[in-house]
Amino acid sequence: MPAGGRIGRRTGGPRPGWGERVGWTLAVVGPLAFLAVFFAWPVATLMGRGLAPDGALDLSGFGEVLTRERTWRILTQTLAQATLATAVCVALGIPGALVLYRRTFPGRDLLRGVVTVPFVLPSVVVGVAFHALVTRGGPLEDLGLDGTLSAVVAALVFFNYGLVVRTVGTMWSRLDPRAVEAARALGASPIRAFATVTLPALAPAIASAASLTFLFCATAYGVVLVLGGVGIGTIETEIYRLTTQYLDLRSAAVLSVVQLGVIALALWAAERARAATQTRLRLRTEAPTSRLRAADAPALAVTAVTVVGLLVAPMAVLVMRSLQRDGAWTLANYTDLGTTGGRSALLVTVWEAATNSVSVAVAAAAIALTLGVAVCLVVSRRPRSRALARVITGLDAAFMLPLGVSAVTVGFGFLITLARPPLALTRSWWILPLAQAVVAVPLVVRTLLPALRAIDPRQREAAAALGAGPGRVLLSVDGPQLLRAGGLAAGFALATSLGEFGATSFLARPQEPTLPVVVYRLIGSPGSQNQGMALAGGVVLAVGSAAVMLGCEWLQTRLGPGRGGPAETGGQAGHDDGGMARFLGPRTDGGERL
């Protein structure tokens, strides 16, 4: 690839050397080989066993599965909870975006952090926190919410509220305020100026945030498994039930195809809505903010109630109940983390599982960052050739595929395909880092890519014209942007790997479980000791994930702003992808947090 950052024939200058060609070839072939071996092969094998059990394609399973009453009940529940949670997130997120991104007040940055952290918390921890809130002994016990759709929707809103706030808020913070000022000068009221000027400009960002929220809610796994009980489920949990309890690969494969279709349809509809409302906007790197006004009182009240009642309260209850056992205040739940629980519920201690989780997460993040950087360097280029442009678009789309496929499908596919030579990895420690890296790579790509796409290609061309070689151009032009955005990418990769539960629940060996698997086993074990240890383990996992994420964001702040998206370069742009891209990704339970 030419140093100037464009793929294709150059009009002048020396032709790329063999070292440059080898480097770019490896940057393409390496990630594609990883995706083919550790994603496409397992998923295709599992679906093949379900849809072609005798070697010949048999689609009769679709008719059989789709005529079951249970299938339609699960599908209806999946769409209902995803739609409700998305609507609530958008309704609450727009006032939050106004308060946190267009206004300034003491403690605003801390409040932004509080809103951000839930998105990277492990789904098992959130399920345990809301379970502690609504179950026996919890402050909302009398409402009878345990095992209901309302509890599941509330937990999904807890997860995705910050996604909407930051996606919409990032766009809002870059809108040129002069359009609103002009509308006000012409006599428009604040509400009319918002409805006729601001809201249409924010529509693409709102559509993007809503589509991602719907995707994460429709593929929810861990939180529904903990909170839903026997009556509430999703396609994801149904796939888990069919594969683990009944070994019904045929039905599981059919539901995997249905799930992929639902997600693809939702994303297509959101993209059409976004394209229909997208306008050419004059964006700023950062528009000036103003102090809170009396007119902001409703938005401030909604944001305060949401943050305190929906985000802080469940985690506060989790902490308080982790300090209680049999109605008495105690630290026994934490001291018992060094044991295997009541009646030897575990084979290892919780601290041993936590140590294994950290090791696995570090390895998975390293793999994901290495592959993600290579993909972004290629995809961020702007080729002159239309054919190459289509190839790059296809490469970008290929690495988003893990978002739309059940993590349960990926995990079970690993068990089928990687149990025998030449890749007999199911008994290897590396099976977990590889599985977690599969779902972390899209997250890394979407976090790094806007920063690289914001680079003016003329910077690379100028560096090459001054005699810098390809490697020097990458280090001096792309390197600083990668370094700035890399802190956030590393934080997301580490935090989501720490909390990954979907594929890990299949692949973790009893002797080497991860902390989310241990917490789930404890919450399902009888006895106050095991229940208390599950709460304490959830607190440890939540604190660890939040600390990793906040630490990496702090590192990114120290290295520089690192904002991505078209708005960085000024001038005109379409909707801003920066905020959305920073949040994309699987919570890793099948897109749930991807």
XYZ file of C-alpha atoms in Angstrom:
594
model
C 0.000 0.000 0.000
C 1.354 3.420 -0.835
C 2.566 5.491 2.050
C 0.100 8.196 1.176
C -2.725 5.981 2.362
C -4.433 5.260 -0.960
C -4.673 1.817 -2.445
C -4.155 1.596 -6.149
C -1.848 2.758 -8.884
C 0.114 5.874 -8.058
C 0.641 8.712 -10.444
C 4.246 9.143 -9.366
C 6.905 8.124 -6.918
C 8.569 4.784 -6.336
C 6.523 1.610 -6.446
C 5.886 -0.190 -3.148
C 8.765 -2.438 -2.087
C 8.410 -6.117 -1.266
C 8.512 -5.436 2.466
C 5.594 -3.018 2.197
C 3.611 -5.479 0.084
C 4.256 -8.326 2.544
C 3.226 -6.148 5.463
C -0.101 -5.146 3.977
C -0.752 -8.697 2.786
C -0.249 -10.014 6.321
C -2.506 -7.252 7.671
C -5.290 -8.626 5.478
C -4.610 -12.368 5.489
C -3.860 -12.741 9.206
C -7.175 -11.335 10.559
C -9.172 -13.074 7.817
C -7.559 -16.414 8.674
C -8.385 -15.874 12.342
C -11.995 -15.007 11.496
C -12.321 -18.028 9.204
C -10.865 -20.559 11.676
C -12.315 -19.290 14.935
C -15.651 -17.883 13.812
C -16.835 -18.954 10.360
C -15.756 -22.589 10.706
C -17.349 -23.252 14.140
C -20.574 -21.434 13.291
C -20.903 -23.065 9.857
C -20.160 -26.515 11.312
C -22.785 -26.165 14.026
C -25.406 -24.925 11.589
C -24.416 -27.648 9.135
C -24.981 -30.348 11.737
C -28.387 -28.903 12.469
C -29.539 -28.162 8.925
C -27.722 -30.975 7.096
C -27.408 -33.823 9.614
C -26.946 -36.502 6.943
C -24.795 -34.430 4.615
C -27.761 -33.209 2.562
C -29.476 -29.904 3.212
C -32.734 -30.470 5.073
C -34.818 -27.330 5.656
C -37.778 -29.168 7.125
C -36.495 -28.148 10.544
C -37.635 -24.585 9.867
C -41.213 -25.726 9.459
C -41.013 -27.901 12.543
C -39.425 -25.275 14.806
C -41.421 -22.306 13.527
C -44.750 -24.068 14.105
C -44.051 -24.635 17.795
C -46.000 -22.433 20.182
C -42.909 -22.074 22.400
C -40.832 -20.711 19.509
C -43.293 -17.904 18.820
C -43.586 -17.135 22.532
C -39.801 -16.816 22.813
C -39.589 -14.759 19.618
C -42.369 -12.453 20.840
C -40.664 -12.014 24.208
C -37.346 -11.260 22.520
C -38.835 -8.573 20.282
C -41.030 -7.145 23.048
C -38.252 -6.723 25.613
C -35.827 -5.354 22.996
C -38.382 -2.854 21.691
C -39.463 -1.709 25.160
C -35.899 -1.354 26.421
C -34.857 0.553 23.292
C -37.798 2.953 23.570
C -37.088 3.634 27.247
C -33.362 4.119 26.589
C -34.047 6.670 23.845
C -36.696 8.495 25.886
C -34.359 8.792 28.885
C -31.142 9.168 26.912
C -31.992 12.349 24.995
C -32.501 14.457 28.173
C -29.332 12.872 29.574
C -27.387 13.853 26.458
C -28.544 17.447 26.832
C -27.515 17.701 30.479
C -24.183 15.877 30.192
C -22.964 17.153 26.794
C -24.517 20.581 26.233
C -24.401 21.941 29.763
C -21.569 22.442 32.233
C -21.751 22.126 36.018
C -19.561 20.855 38.870
C -19.255 17.056 38.833
C -20.352 16.671 35.223
C -17.343 14.556 34.256
C -17.889 12.266 37.252
C -21.529 11.876 36.281
C -20.478 10.981 32.735
C -18.284 8.233 34.189
C -21.179 6.894 36.267
C -23.318 6.734 33.126
C -20.538 5.076 31.113
C -19.532 2.302 33.518
C -22.745 0.181 33.347
C -22.165 -0.497 29.644
C -19.016 -2.491 30.377
C -20.262 -4.328 33.473
C -20.582 -8.104 33.076
C -24.111 -9.234 32.339
C -23.987 -11.771 35.169
C -23.163 -8.992 37.645
C -26.072 -6.867 36.433
C -28.387 -9.853 36.645
C -27.239 -10.564 40.196
C -27.614 -6.867 41.152
C -31.197 -6.627 39.889
C -31.982 -10.025 41.373
C -30.818 -8.710 44.762
C -33.077 -5.680 44.243
C -36.316 -7.570 43.503
C -35.936 -10.965 45.173
C -36.711 -11.993 48.743
C -35.089 -9.578 51.157
C -34.607 -6.892 48.505
C -36.129 -3.401 48.783
C -38.543 -4.086 45.876
C -39.575 -7.554 47.049
C -43.215 -6.520 47.617
C -43.654 -5.465 43.975
C -43.346 -9.073 42.801
C -40.940 -8.244 39.977
C -38.714 -11.296 40.354
C -38.738 -13.322 37.142
C -40.846 -10.782 35.230
C -40.429 -8.959 31.932
C -40.299 -5.636 33.796
C -37.187 -6.672 35.722
C -35.462 -7.833 32.528
C -36.323 -4.613 30.673
C -35.065 -2.502 33.591
C -31.756 -4.385 33.557
C -31.415 -3.912 29.782
C -32.058 -0.179 30.163
C -29.380 -0.106 32.884
C -26.946 -1.576 30.364
C -27.730 0.595 27.366
C -28.749 3.996 28.757
C -25.141 5.173 28.612
C -24.861 4.043 24.981
C -27.688 6.350 23.928
C -26.476 9.235 26.093
C -22.959 9.154 24.745
C -23.857 8.493 21.109
C -26.424 11.295 20.966
C -24.417 13.529 23.312
C -21.239 13.272 21.235
C -23.164 14.386 18.154
C -24.983 17.116 20.065
C -21.746 18.508 21.482
C -20.473 19.118 17.939
C -23.537 20.738 16.385
C -23.000 24.350 15.406
C -25.256 26.317 17.812
C -25.784 29.171 15.341
C -28.647 27.329 13.607
C -30.617 27.199 16.860
C -29.709 30.807 17.628
C -31.020 31.860 14.229
C -34.294 30.008 14.831
C -34.682 31.693 18.211
C -33.937 35.095 16.679
C -36.757 34.503 14.202
C -39.188 34.007 17.085
C -39.144 30.219 17.621
C -39.669 29.030 21.189
C -37.011 26.769 22.769
C -39.244 23.724 22.236
C -39.950 24.602 18.603
C -36.259 25.323 17.925
C -35.399 21.910 19.356
C -38.112 20.139 17.356
C -37.383 21.849 14.034
C -33.596 22.321 14.155
C -31.851 20.202 16.775
C -33.924 17.019 16.624
C -33.618 16.553 12.822
C -29.861 17.063 13.122
C -29.695 14.456 15.882
C -31.948 11.963 14.084
C -29.089 9.959 12.486
C -27.320 9.600 15.835
C -30.580 8.612 17.532
C -31.245 6.007 14.819
C -27.730 4.598 15.225
C -28.032 4.432 19.020
C -31.480 2.836 18.814
C -30.327 0.175 16.354
C -27.355 -0.787 18.523
C -29.491 -0.818 21.655
C -32.027 -3.061 19.961
C -29.224 -5.395 18.835
C -27.784 -5.686 22.352
C -31.222 -6.194 23.921
C -32.347 -8.761 21.340
C -29.205 -10.840 21.947
C -29.265 -10.561 25.745
C -28.138 -13.758 27.438
C -26.578 -13.610 30.888
C -28.931 -11.049 32.376
C -32.007 -12.911 31.090
C -30.614 -16.228 32.297
C -30.274 -14.837 35.830
C -33.400 -12.648 35.968
C -35.883 -14.263 33.606
C -36.636 -17.408 35.579
C -38.615 -20.141 33.840
C -41.134 -17.857 32.137
C -38.949 -15.239 30.425
C -36.431 -16.013 27.714
C -34.852 -14.836 24.501
C -33.744 -16.562 21.333
C -30.267 -16.581 22.871
C -31.303 -18.391 26.062
C -33.470 -20.776 24.032
C -30.453 -21.741 21.912
C -28.563 -22.390 25.161
C -31.402 -24.576 26.481
C -31.694 -26.589 23.280
C -27.952 -27.253 23.013
C -27.124 -27.967 26.655
C -30.244 -29.700 27.927
C -31.529 -31.492 24.836
C -28.558 -31.535 22.409
C -31.096 -30.492 19.769
C -28.658 -29.009 17.259
C -31.267 -28.878 14.515
C -33.601 -26.577 16.407
C -30.687 -24.539 17.741
C -29.383 -24.012 14.204
C -32.815 -22.889 13.003
C -33.082 -20.375 15.847
C -29.561 -19.108 15.127
C -30.609 -18.365 11.551
C -33.808 -16.695 12.789
C -31.821 -14.577 15.255
C -29.390 -13.498 12.560
C -32.309 -12.552 10.336
C -33.986 -10.490 13.058
C -30.775 -8.586 13.772
C -30.026 -8.021 10.083
C -33.568 -6.729 9.516
C -33.325 -4.379 12.502
C -29.984 -2.973 11.364
C -31.239 -2.591 7.783
C -34.331 -0.694 8.971
C -32.206 1.537 11.198
C -29.793 2.270 8.359
C -32.687 3.195 6.060
C -34.081 5.487 8.743
C -30.679 7.037 9.316
C -30.075 7.560 5.601
C -33.523 9.108 5.144
C -32.891 11.673 7.884
C -29.191 12.319 7.347
C -28.305 15.860 6.377
C -25.114 17.651 5.603
C -24.123 19.383 8.830
C -21.436 21.819 9.766
C -19.856 20.198 12.799
C -17.304 21.545 15.216
C -14.604 19.691 17.095
C -16.359 20.793 20.291
C -19.219 23.314 20.377
C -19.291 25.639 23.401
C -21.362 24.497 26.369
C -23.465 26.668 28.649
C -24.495 26.640 32.290
C -27.667 24.934 33.428
C -30.778 27.032 32.905
C -34.230 27.052 34.437
C -35.589 25.552 31.212
C -33.305 22.528 31.767
C -35.101 21.563 34.989
C -37.217 18.765 33.409
C -34.213 17.222 31.625
C -32.103 17.529 34.778
C -34.826 15.887 36.887
C -35.224 12.988 34.450
C -31.456 12.476 34.329
C -31.080 12.628 38.135
C -33.884 10.124 38.729
C -32.487 7.794 36.059
C -28.934 7.897 37.381
C -29.885 7.491 41.037
C -32.841 5.155 40.669
C -31.784 3.015 37.736
C -27.974 3.068 37.680
C -26.798 3.635 41.248
C -29.542 1.918 43.269
C -29.080 -1.665 41.924
C -25.318 -1.558 42.451
C -25.743 0.000 45.908
C -28.155 -2.782 46.870
C -25.699 -5.365 45.524
C -22.929 -3.939 47.724
C -25.142 -3.733 50.810
C -26.504 -7.258 50.445
C -22.982 -8.585 49.877
C -22.233 -7.307 53.391
C -25.125 -9.236 54.938
C -25.789 -12.870 55.733
C -28.891 -14.221 57.425
C -29.998 -10.676 58.245
C -26.747 -9.677 60.012
C -24.000 -7.346 58.788
C -20.779 -9.238 58.175
C -17.688 -9.545 55.975
C -18.063 -13.325 55.855
C -19.189 -13.287 52.216
C -15.869 -11.713 51.245
C -13.678 -13.826 53.512
C -15.368 -16.940 52.123
C -14.190 -16.031 48.618
C -11.034 -17.915 49.524
C -13.069 -21.135 49.916
C -15.004 -23.372 47.533
C -18.376 -22.443 49.052
C -20.933 -24.381 51.011
C -21.089 -28.110 50.289
C -18.084 -27.620 47.983
C -20.195 -25.862 45.382
C -17.014 -25.040 43.445
C -13.857 -26.898 42.523
C -11.679 -23.800 42.949
C -11.881 -20.705 45.110
C -13.400 -17.500 43.802
C -10.006 -15.760 43.979
C -8.450 -18.494 41.849
C -11.230 -18.009 39.290
C -10.627 -14.242 39.383
C -6.931 -14.758 38.706
C -7.765 -16.980 35.759
C -10.229 -14.359 34.467
C -7.541 -11.670 34.513
C -5.045 -13.884 32.688
C -7.586 -14.865 30.043
C -8.776 -11.266 29.584
C -5.228 -9.952 29.107
C -4.489 -12.610 26.491
C -7.812 -12.048 24.705
C -7.322 -8.265 24.684
C -3.803 -8.638 23.278
C -5.095 -10.853 20.447
C -8.023 -8.533 19.732
C -5.860 -5.398 19.712
C -3.285 -6.973 17.392
C -5.922 -8.112 14.901
C -8.011 -4.969 15.292
C -5.105 -2.638 14.555
C -4.241 -4.608 11.412
C -7.841 -4.504 10.185
C -8.199 -0.779 10.897
C -4.998 0.133 9.093
C -6.332 -1.558 5.970
C -9.986 -0.521 6.201
C -9.170 3.122 6.962
C -7.447 3.553 3.577
C -9.262 5.316 0.731
C -8.655 3.453 -2.518
C -9.079 5.042 -5.926
C -10.240 1.747 -7.406
C -13.953 0.997 -6.973
C -13.201 -2.720 -6.852
C -10.754 -2.224 -3.983
C -13.239 0.054 -2.239
C -15.799 -2.762 -2.340
C -13.213 -5.214 -0.993
C -12.443 -2.901 1.917
C -16.147 -2.419 2.633
C -16.584 -6.193 2.618
C -13.629 -6.659 4.956
C -15.092 -4.129 7.357
C -18.480 -5.869 7.279
C -16.921 -9.317 7.749
C -15.440 -8.353 11.102
C -18.828 -7.144 12.313
C -20.414 -10.567 11.789
C -19.731 -11.809 15.353
C -22.106 -9.089 16.569
C -25.070 -10.782 14.935
C -24.338 -14.390 15.873
C -25.186 -15.962 19.199
C -22.217 -16.335 21.544
C -23.800 -19.643 22.521
C -23.524 -20.724 18.889
C -19.878 -19.679 18.797
C -19.059 -21.482 22.040
C -20.818 -24.689 21.118
C -19.256 -24.521 17.654
C -15.825 -24.386 19.314
C -16.607 -27.596 21.182
C -17.552 -29.377 17.955
C -14.789 -28.175 15.638
C -11.794 -27.703 17.936
C -11.960 -30.959 19.856
C -9.866 -32.974 17.392
C -6.617 -32.478 15.467
C -5.251 -30.449 13.835
C -6.654 -27.833 16.232
C -7.426 -29.831 19.371
C -7.798 -26.782 21.597
C -10.764 -27.613 23.803
C -8.448 -28.908 26.516
C -6.025 -26.039 26.074
C -5.990 -22.933 28.254
C -5.946 -20.858 25.054
C -9.485 -21.844 24.073
C -11.005 -19.102 26.257
C -8.773 -16.208 25.078
C -9.411 -17.192 21.462
C -13.191 -17.360 21.957
C -13.262 -14.030 23.786
C -11.050 -12.421 21.146
C -13.584 -13.395 18.462
C -16.224 -11.193 20.068
C -13.763 -8.473 21.126
C -12.240 -7.821 17.687
C -15.349 -6.000 16.309
C -15.342 -3.817 19.418
C -11.701 -2.881 18.902
C -12.244 -2.207 15.197
C -15.208 0.106 15.760
C -13.292 1.977 18.465
C -10.084 2.523 16.496
C -11.462 2.983 13.000
C -13.017 6.474 13.362
C -9.704 7.865 14.639
C -7.821 6.547 11.599
C -10.514 7.613 9.137
C -10.322 11.147 10.527
C -6.707 11.458 9.310
C -6.362 13.628 6.225
C -4.644 11.442 3.572
C -2.544 14.443 2.635
C -0.681 14.057 5.933
C 0.537 10.632 4.846
C 1.337 11.918 1.362
C 3.308 14.848 2.804
C 5.309 12.539 5.068
C 6.114 10.261 2.137
C 7.095 13.235 -0.018
C 9.540 14.309 2.696
C 11.287 10.956 2.431
C 9.621 8.951 5.195
C 9.364 5.249 4.459
C 6.110 3.299 4.863
C 6.962 2.259 8.409
C 7.893 5.793 9.407
C 4.650 7.128 7.917
C 2.638 4.656 9.967
C 4.493 5.545 13.152
C 4.409 9.305 12.705
C 0.917 9.782 11.219
C -1.230 6.792 12.181
C 0.655 5.914 15.359
C -0.433 8.880 17.527
C -4.096 8.381 16.606
C -3.880 4.662 17.351
C -2.215 5.390 20.666
C -4.914 7.834 21.712
C -7.850 5.650 20.713
C -6.002 2.501 21.789
C -6.509 3.202 25.483
C -10.265 3.143 25.091
C -10.112 0.093 22.807
C -7.951 -1.768 25.329
C -10.357 -0.825 28.110
C -13.366 -2.173 26.256
C -11.526 -5.335 25.243
C -10.276 -6.033 28.777
C -13.535 -5.172 30.537
C -15.748 -7.169 28.191
C -13.363 -10.144 28.258
C -13.429 -10.103 32.053
C -17.208 -10.332 31.983
C -17.703 -12.598 28.960
C -20.180 -15.326 29.817
C -21.897 -16.589 26.656
C -19.167 -18.627 24.972
C -17.215 -19.039 28.213
C -20.135 -20.850 29.872
C -19.605 -23.632 27.304
C -15.828 -23.678 27.155
C -14.577 -23.055 30.701
C -13.283 -26.252 32.313
C -14.480 -26.984 35.874
C -10.889 -26.797 37.122
C -10.242 -23.443 35.418
C -13.475 -21.410 35.472
C -13.668 -17.663 35.060
C -15.218 -15.343 37.620
C -18.541 -14.821 35.746
C -18.996 -18.603 35.489
C -18.280 -19.013 39.209
C -20.730 -16.250 40.159
C -23.450 -17.875 38.056
C -22.802 -21.266 39.658
C -22.964 -19.776 43.135
C -26.205 -17.873 42.516
C -27.771 -21.166 41.422
C -26.489 -23.103 44.469
C -28.592 -23.418 47.643
C -27.516 -22.027 50.984
C -26.972 -18.527 52.372
C -23.191 -18.933 52.174
C -23.234 -19.607 48.438
C -25.754 -16.837 47.792
C -23.681 -14.364 49.794
C -20.493 -15.378 48.013
C -22.237 -14.838 44.654
C -23.104 -11.285 45.701
C -19.559 -10.610 46.921
C -18.090 -12.128 43.764
C -20.367 -9.914 41.694
C -19.079 -6.836 43.515
C -15.466 -7.888 42.898
C -16.174 -8.456 39.203
C -18.017 -5.139 38.850
C -15.272 -3.162 40.596
C -12.583 -4.846 38.499
C -14.362 -4.183 35.195
C -15.140 -0.575 36.095
C -11.580 0.071 37.273
C -10.135 -1.294 34.027
C -12.468 0.809 31.897
C -12.007 4.031 33.850
C -8.238 3.505 34.012
C -7.982 3.097 30.261
C -10.185 6.142 29.672
C -7.936 8.136 32.012
C -4.913 6.938 30.074
C -6.559 8.002 26.828
C -7.258 11.446 28.303
C -3.639 11.820 29.314
C -2.460 10.855 25.831
C -4.799 13.265 24.087
C -8.398 13.732 23.046
C -8.382 10.942 20.492
C -11.787 11.781 19.152
C -12.767 9.974 16.014
C -15.223 10.567 13.285
C -15.577 13.067 10.520
C -16.145 15.934 12.883
C -12.503 15.927 13.834
C -11.492 17.417 10.543
C -14.034 20.236 10.645
C -15.940 21.311 7.569
C -18.967 19.338 6.512
C -19.822 15.821 7.417
C -22.714 13.499 7.782
C -23.706 12.092 11.130
C -20.900 11.514 13.590
C -19.866 7.918 14.106
C -17.351 8.669 16.819
C -19.580 8.303 19.842
C -21.357 5.266 18.462
C -18.133 3.568 17.471
C -16.635 3.962 20.905
C -19.515 2.040 22.391
C -19.993 -0.647 19.771
C -19.613 -4.025 20.741
C -20.477 -6.994 22.146
C -21.090 -6.863 25.627
C -19.828 -10.154 24.818
C -22.729 -12.387 25.575
C -23.692 -12.783 21.944
C -23.543 -9.173 21.073
C -24.890 -8.262 24.456
C -22.128 -6.269 25.373
C -20.975 -6.910 21.290
